[in-house]
GROMACS .gro file of C-alpha atoms in nm:
model
  281
    1UNK     CA    1  -0.605   0.764  -0.065
    2UNK     CA    2  -0.466   0.528  -0.298
    3UNK     CA    3  -0.341   0.500  -0.653
    4UNK     CA    4  -0.577   0.551  -1.011
    5UNK     CA    5  -0.242   0.537  -1.219
    6UNK     CA    6  -0.224   0.868  -1.300
    7UNK     CA    7  -0.120   1.203  -1.049
    8UNK     CA    8  -0.453   1.286  -0.878
    9UNK     CA    9  -0.572   1.619  -0.893
   10UNK     CA   10  -0.619   1.850  -0.631
   11UNK     CA   11  -0.986   1.936  -0.582
   12UNK     CA   12  -1.025   1.978  -0.215
   13UNK     CA   13  -0.904   1.723   0.105
   14UNK     CA   14  -0.912   1.371   0.060
   15UNK     CA   15  -1.172   1.350   0.330
   16UNK     CA   16  -1.442   1.510   0.104
   17UNK     CA   17  -1.287   1.447  -0.262
   18UNK     CA   18  -1.351   1.035  -0.145
   19UNK     CA   19  -1.707   1.049  -0.046
   20UNK     CA   20  -1.924   0.728  -0.038
   21UNK     CA   21  -2.015   0.727  -0.416
   22UNK     CA   22  -1.641   0.780  -0.479
   23UNK     CA   23  -1.475   0.517  -0.266
   24UNK     CA   24  -1.722   0.239  -0.421
   25UNK     CA   25  -1.665   0.361  -0.756
   26UNK     CA   26  -1.277   0.371  -0.719
   27UNK     CA   27  -1.293   0.014  -0.526
   28UNK     CA   28  -1.478  -0.109  -0.811
   29UNK     CA   29  -1.268  -0.042  -1.065
   30UNK     CA   30  -1.095  -0.342  -1.211
   31UNK     CA   31  -0.803  -0.098  -1.333
   32UNK     CA   32  -0.723   0.070  -1.051
   33UNK     CA   33  -0.724  -0.275  -0.818
   34UNK     CA   34  -0.495  -0.405  -1.064
   35UNK     CA   35  -0.254  -0.074  -1.058
   36UNK     CA   36  -0.296  -0.040  -0.698
   37UNK     CA   37  -0.192  -0.465  -0.645
   38UNK     CA   38   0.111  -0.402  -0.884
   39UNK     CA   39   0.255  -0.096  -0.693
   40UNK     CA   40   0.193  -0.267  -0.291
   41UNK     CA   41   0.396  -0.548  -0.490
   42UNK     CA   42   0.659  -0.332  -0.543
   43UNK     CA   43   0.651  -0.145  -0.259
   44UNK     CA   44   0.656  -0.452  -0.026
   45UNK     CA   45   0.937  -0.581  -0.265
   46UNK     CA   46   1.136  -0.270  -0.152
   47UNK     CA   47   1.072  -0.302   0.209
   48UNK     CA   48   1.336  -0.635   0.165
   49UNK     CA   49   1.110  -0.820   0.454
   50UNK     CA   50   1.274  -1.101   0.610
   51UNK     CA   51   1.136  -1.406   0.447
   52UNK     CA   52   1.096  -1.640   0.741
   53UNK     CA   53   0.865  -1.466   0.980
   54UNK     CA   54   0.534  -1.266   0.955
   55UNK     CA   55   0.589  -0.880   1.010
   56UNK     CA   56   0.336  -0.617   1.125
   57UNK     CA   57   0.321  -0.348   0.877
   58UNK     CA   58   0.159   0.039   0.856
   59UNK     CA   59  -0.038   0.116   0.569
   60UNK     CA   60  -0.025   0.483   0.536
   61UNK     CA   61  -0.333   0.605   0.303
   62UNK     CA   62  -0.471   0.237   0.336
   63UNK     CA   63  -0.793   0.390   0.155
   64UNK     CA   64  -1.051   0.084   0.098
   65UNK     CA   65  -0.795  -0.223   0.171
   66UNK     CA   66  -0.682  -0.292  -0.169
   67UNK     CA   67  -0.304  -0.241  -0.088
   68UNK     CA   68  -0.340  -0.423   0.257
   69UNK     CA   69  -0.519  -0.745   0.043
   70UNK     CA   70  -0.167  -0.767  -0.105
   71UNK     CA   71  -0.015  -0.745   0.243
   72UNK     CA   72  -0.229  -1.022   0.350
   73UNK     CA   73  -0.130  -1.258   0.080
   74UNK     CA   74   0.198  -1.247   0.131
   75UNK     CA   75   0.184  -1.349   0.518
   76UNK     CA   76   0.220  -1.043   0.718
   77UNK     CA   77   0.005  -0.853   0.923
   78UNK     CA   78  -0.077  -0.474   0.906
   79UNK     CA   79  -0.251  -0.152   1.040
   80UNK     CA   80  -0.441   0.126   0.824
   81UNK     CA   81  -0.458   0.489   0.878
   82UNK     CA   82  -0.657   0.683   0.591
   83UNK     CA   83  -0.849   1.005   0.659
   84UNK     CA   84  -1.158   0.922   0.460
   85UNK     CA   85  -1.457   0.784   0.628
   86UNK     CA   86  -1.634   0.649   0.316
   87UNK     CA   87  -1.304   0.470   0.208
   88UNK     CA   88  -1.289   0.296   0.546
   89UNK     CA   89  -1.635   0.209   0.547
   90UNK     CA   90  -1.616   0.047   0.245
   91UNK     CA   91  -1.269  -0.163   0.380
   92UNK     CA   92  -1.502  -0.271   0.648
   93UNK     CA   93  -1.741  -0.394   0.396
   94UNK     CA   94  -1.494  -0.573   0.217
   95UNK     CA   95  -1.367  -0.753   0.564
   96UNK     CA   96  -1.025  -0.692   0.521
   97UNK     CA   97  -0.778  -0.850   0.770
   98UNK     CA   98  -0.580  -0.576   0.884
   99UNK     CA   99  -0.665  -0.286   1.148
  100UNK     CA  100  -0.832   0.034   1.060
  101UNK     CA  101  -0.760   0.368   1.217
  102UNK     CA  102  -0.948   0.683   1.096
  103UNK     CA  103  -0.670   0.966   1.115
  104UNK     CA  104  -0.472   1.258   0.957
  105UNK     CA  105  -0.145   1.138   0.932
  106UNK     CA  106  -0.023   1.560   0.908
  107UNK     CA  107  -0.096   1.514   1.294
  108UNK     CA  108   0.160   1.231   1.311
  109UNK     CA  109   0.150   0.862   1.371
  110UNK     CA  110  -0.013   0.781   1.705
  111UNK     CA  111   0.196   0.471   1.780
  112UNK     CA  112   0.507   0.358   2.014
  113UNK     CA  113   0.841   0.329   1.945
  114UNK     CA  114   0.948   0.057   1.681
  115UNK     CA  115   0.549  -0.078   1.682
  116UNK     CA  116   0.635  -0.167   1.285
  117UNK     CA  117   0.841  -0.369   1.091
  118UNK     CA  118   0.789  -0.157   0.786
  119UNK     CA  119   0.559   0.100   0.626
  120UNK     CA  120   0.416   0.122   0.275
  121UNK     CA  121   0.205   0.425   0.136
  122UNK     CA  122   0.030   0.418  -0.234
  123UNK     CA  123  -0.033   0.771  -0.378
  124UNK     CA  124  -0.097   0.915  -0.037
  125UNK     CA  125   0.204   1.156   0.066
  126UNK     CA  126   0.179   1.416  -0.161
  127UNK     CA  127  -0.177   1.491  -0.005
  128UNK     CA  128   0.025   1.669   0.297
  129UNK     CA  129   0.203   1.920   0.046
  130UNK     CA  130  -0.169   2.092  -0.014
  131UNK     CA  131  -0.265   2.328   0.266
  132UNK     CA  132  -0.637   2.251   0.319
  133UNK     CA  133  -0.682   2.484   0.598
  134UNK     CA  134  -0.533   2.826   0.709
  135UNK     CA  135  -0.397   2.664   0.998
  136UNK     CA  136  -0.222   2.393   0.753
  137UNK     CA  137   0.156   2.451   0.687
  138UNK     CA  138   0.294   2.140   0.437
  139UNK     CA  139   0.635   2.178   0.578
  140UNK     CA  140   0.534   2.149   0.933
  141UNK     CA  141   0.248   1.872   0.861
  142UNK     CA  142   0.525   1.632   0.676
  143UNK     CA  143   0.815   1.676   0.923
  144UNK     CA  144   0.521   1.584   1.171
  145UNK     CA  145   0.473   1.295   0.956
  146UNK     CA  146   0.808   1.178   0.914
  147UNK     CA  147   0.931   1.250   1.253
  148UNK     CA  148   0.666   0.998   1.394
  149UNK     CA  149   0.687   0.771   1.146
  150UNK     CA  150   1.061   0.724   1.214
  151UNK     CA  151   1.004   0.654   1.579
  152UNK     CA  152   0.667   0.417   1.534
  153UNK     CA  153   0.951   0.183   1.301
  154UNK     CA  154   1.151  -0.073   1.433
  155UNK     CA  155   1.567   0.004   1.389
  156UNK     CA  156   1.672  -0.116   1.088
  157UNK     CA  157   1.348  -0.118   0.883
  158UNK     CA  158   1.227   0.059   0.607
  159UNK     CA  159   0.949   0.296   0.482
  160UNK     CA  160   0.878   0.265   0.108
  161UNK     CA  161   0.615   0.565   0.003
  162UNK     CA  162   0.491   0.560  -0.351
  163UNK     CA  163   0.399   0.925  -0.460
  164UNK     CA  164   0.290   1.137  -0.766
  165UNK     CA  165   0.498   1.429  -0.715
  166UNK     CA  166   0.336   1.759  -0.863
  167UNK     CA  167   0.677   1.892  -0.959
  168UNK     CA  168   1.043   1.873  -0.857
  169UNK     CA  169   0.994   2.140  -0.585
  170UNK     CA  170   0.741   1.934  -0.401
  171UNK     CA  171   0.930   1.618  -0.463
  172UNK     CA  172   1.225   1.831  -0.287
  173UNK     CA  173   0.995   1.955   0.009
  174UNK     CA  174   0.893   1.550   0.068
  175UNK     CA  175   1.242   1.447   0.062
  176UNK     CA  176   1.430   1.716   0.276
  177UNK     CA  177   1.126   1.681   0.565
  178UNK     CA  178   1.243   1.298   0.568
  179UNK     CA  179   1.591   1.364   0.592
  180UNK     CA  180   1.539   1.620   0.852
  181UNK     CA  181   1.332   1.351   1.052
  182UNK     CA  182   1.616   1.176   1.065
  183UNK     CA  183   1.557   0.902   0.769
  184UNK     CA  184   1.855   0.788   0.474
  185UNK     CA  185   1.806   0.658   0.171
  186UNK     CA  186   1.635   0.813  -0.139
  187UNK     CA  187   1.419   0.806  -0.455
  188UNK     CA  188   1.383   0.489  -0.639
  189UNK     CA  189   1.234   0.557  -1.007
  190UNK     CA  190   1.108   0.258  -1.188
  191UNK     CA  191   1.068   0.339  -1.570
  192UNK     CA  192   1.209   0.687  -1.591
  193UNK     CA  193   1.217   0.713  -1.957
  194UNK     CA  194   0.845   0.613  -1.960
  195UNK     CA  195   0.570   0.880  -1.959
  196UNK     CA  196   0.317   0.612  -1.856
  197UNK     CA  197   0.516   0.362  -1.623
  198UNK     CA  198   0.718   0.595  -1.459
  199UNK     CA  199   0.674   0.529  -1.074
  200UNK     CA  200   0.833   0.732  -0.757
  201UNK     CA  201   0.887   0.541  -0.473
  202UNK     CA  202   1.094   0.729  -0.186
  203UNK     CA  203   1.245   0.441  -0.018
  204UNK     CA  204   1.378   0.561   0.331
  205UNK     CA  205   1.590   0.346   0.594
  206UNK     CA  206   1.547   0.371   1.006
  207UNK     CA  207   1.905   0.358   1.202
  208UNK     CA  208   2.065   0.259   0.915
  209UNK     CA  209   2.205   0.365   0.561
  210UNK     CA  210   2.112   0.097   0.378
  211UNK     CA  211   2.192   0.048  -0.040
  212UNK     CA  212   1.958   0.188  -0.240
  213UNK     CA  213   1.771  -0.038  -0.470
  214UNK     CA  214   1.810   0.019  -0.830
  215UNK     CA  215   1.510   0.147  -1.040
  216UNK     CA  216   1.314  -0.125  -1.275
  217UNK     CA  217   1.361  -0.033  -1.637
  218UNK     CA  218   1.683   0.127  -1.534
  219UNK     CA  219   1.927  -0.199  -1.665
  220UNK     CA  220   2.061  -0.249  -2.042
  221UNK     CA  221   1.919  -0.481  -2.244
  222UNK     CA  222   2.166  -0.766  -2.213
  223UNK     CA  223   2.214  -0.668  -1.822
  224UNK     CA  224   2.040  -0.938  -1.597
  225UNK     CA  225   1.854  -0.711  -1.321
  226UNK     CA  226   1.930  -0.721  -0.959
  227UNK     CA  227   1.596  -0.778  -0.816
  228UNK     CA  228   1.272  -0.995  -0.932
  229UNK     CA  229   1.110  -0.864  -1.222
  230UNK     CA  230   0.800  -0.658  -1.171
  231UNK     CA  231   0.537  -0.754  -1.467
  232UNK     CA  232   0.205  -0.589  -1.569
  233UNK     CA  233   0.026  -0.935  -1.515
  234UNK     CA  234  -0.016  -1.127  -1.203
  235UNK     CA  235   0.074  -1.501  -1.204
  236UNK     CA  236  -0.291  -1.687  -1.244
  237UNK     CA  237  -0.152  -2.017  -1.086
  238UNK     CA  238   0.005  -2.174  -0.792
  239UNK     CA  239   0.374  -2.004  -0.836
  240UNK     CA  240   0.703  -2.105  -0.678
  241UNK     CA  241   0.641  -1.934  -0.339
  242UNK     CA  242   0.337  -2.186  -0.317
  243UNK     CA  243   0.039  -1.925  -0.337
  244UNK     CA  244  -0.268  -2.039  -0.413
  245UNK     CA  245  -0.457  -1.853  -0.674
  246UNK     CA  246  -0.695  -1.580  -0.555
  247UNK     CA  247  -1.058  -1.684  -0.529
  248UNK     CA  248  -0.968  -2.021  -0.521
  249UNK     CA  249  -1.080  -2.289  -0.216
  250UNK     CA  250  -0.682  -2.320  -0.130
  251UNK     CA  251  -0.674  -1.908  -0.100
  252UNK     CA  252  -1.022  -1.915   0.064
  253UNK     CA  253  -0.897  -2.175   0.293
  254UNK     CA  254  -0.533  -1.987   0.394
  255UNK     CA  255  -0.740  -1.630   0.434
  256UNK     CA  256  -0.962  -1.814   0.691
  257UNK     CA  257  -0.672  -1.969   0.866
  258UNK     CA  258  -0.496  -1.663   0.916
  259UNK     CA  259  -0.828  -1.482   1.001
  260UNK     CA  260  -0.864  -1.762   1.282
  261UNK     CA  261  -0.484  -1.678   1.418
  262UNK     CA  262  -0.591  -1.347   1.468
  263UNK     CA  263  -0.843  -1.430   1.678
  264UNK     CA  264  -1.162  -1.341   1.441
  265UNK     CA  265  -1.495  -1.576   1.430
  266UNK     CA  266  -1.448  -1.740   1.071
  267UNK     CA  267  -1.741  -1.979   0.979
  268UNK     CA  268  -1.631  -2.336   1.017
  269UNK     CA  269  -1.510  -2.526   0.670
  270UNK     CA  270  -1.720  -2.756   0.463
  271UNK     CA  271  -1.706  -2.946   0.148
  272UNK     CA  272  -1.937  -2.626   0.030
  273UNK     CA  273  -1.610  -2.355   0.125
  274UNK     CA  274  -1.463  -2.213  -0.215
  275UNK     CA  275  -1.774  -2.398  -0.431
  276UNK     CA  276  -1.865  -2.173  -0.735
  277UNK     CA  277  -2.227  -2.089  -0.719
  278UNK     CA  278  -2.442  -2.162  -1.018
  279UNK     CA  279  -2.571  -1.824  -1.170
  280UNK     CA  280  -2.924  -1.759  -1.108
  281UNK     CA  281  -3.185  -1.630  -1.384
   0.00000   0.00000   0.00000
């Protein structure tokens, strides 16, 4: 239930739409992976997480774990929820670092009060506006989702939900149920004047009324933006935060160390760790 860079057409419930073939095709599409990474980066940025400690995040509609990859790279822990068994099977095969839960978020978030330091969701919440069964009531399912999410988040934290609303009525329905559940906040729209780059992020606050971040692409040309720039290209070298190039030896060693801290079984480091293999013909 993640992003493809365009508004997904409604072709039945997501657990049926994302079958095994679709889940694999989705995860192997380099354009999808790049867009997913960009939007995950933006969503985590909007969370405004503390820089001095790792946080536990909830990823709603985690799919095959593409958003979770970015969360792990940032040094945080995560639990992902998705309704598609096929997507979660791919996530398990990819050995993502987060914990996974097969669940319909329209039934609520099954975690105790204050469990999470934040929540992100990439292109999933709009699925709750569809009545896939006779028993489904979109307003009730949305309220159930938002009210239990509010409880599961720590006071002072945020939820950032990227979505593709079909129309203004759907956007109003989603926002109204979030506010009814106790959230404050509003919609952050990046690049509002671009048909291609325009993105909607519902930025919600728990227990406090924070300052709503500015959308990207809304500043004047001669004005310095108030937040980090969100570019279409990922940095290919070790950046100012000291992060390693993806798939490099340092990146692999850091990932293995994170997994050891989580109590997972990891192969011992050797001189061959991270070494590129010669192609076989």
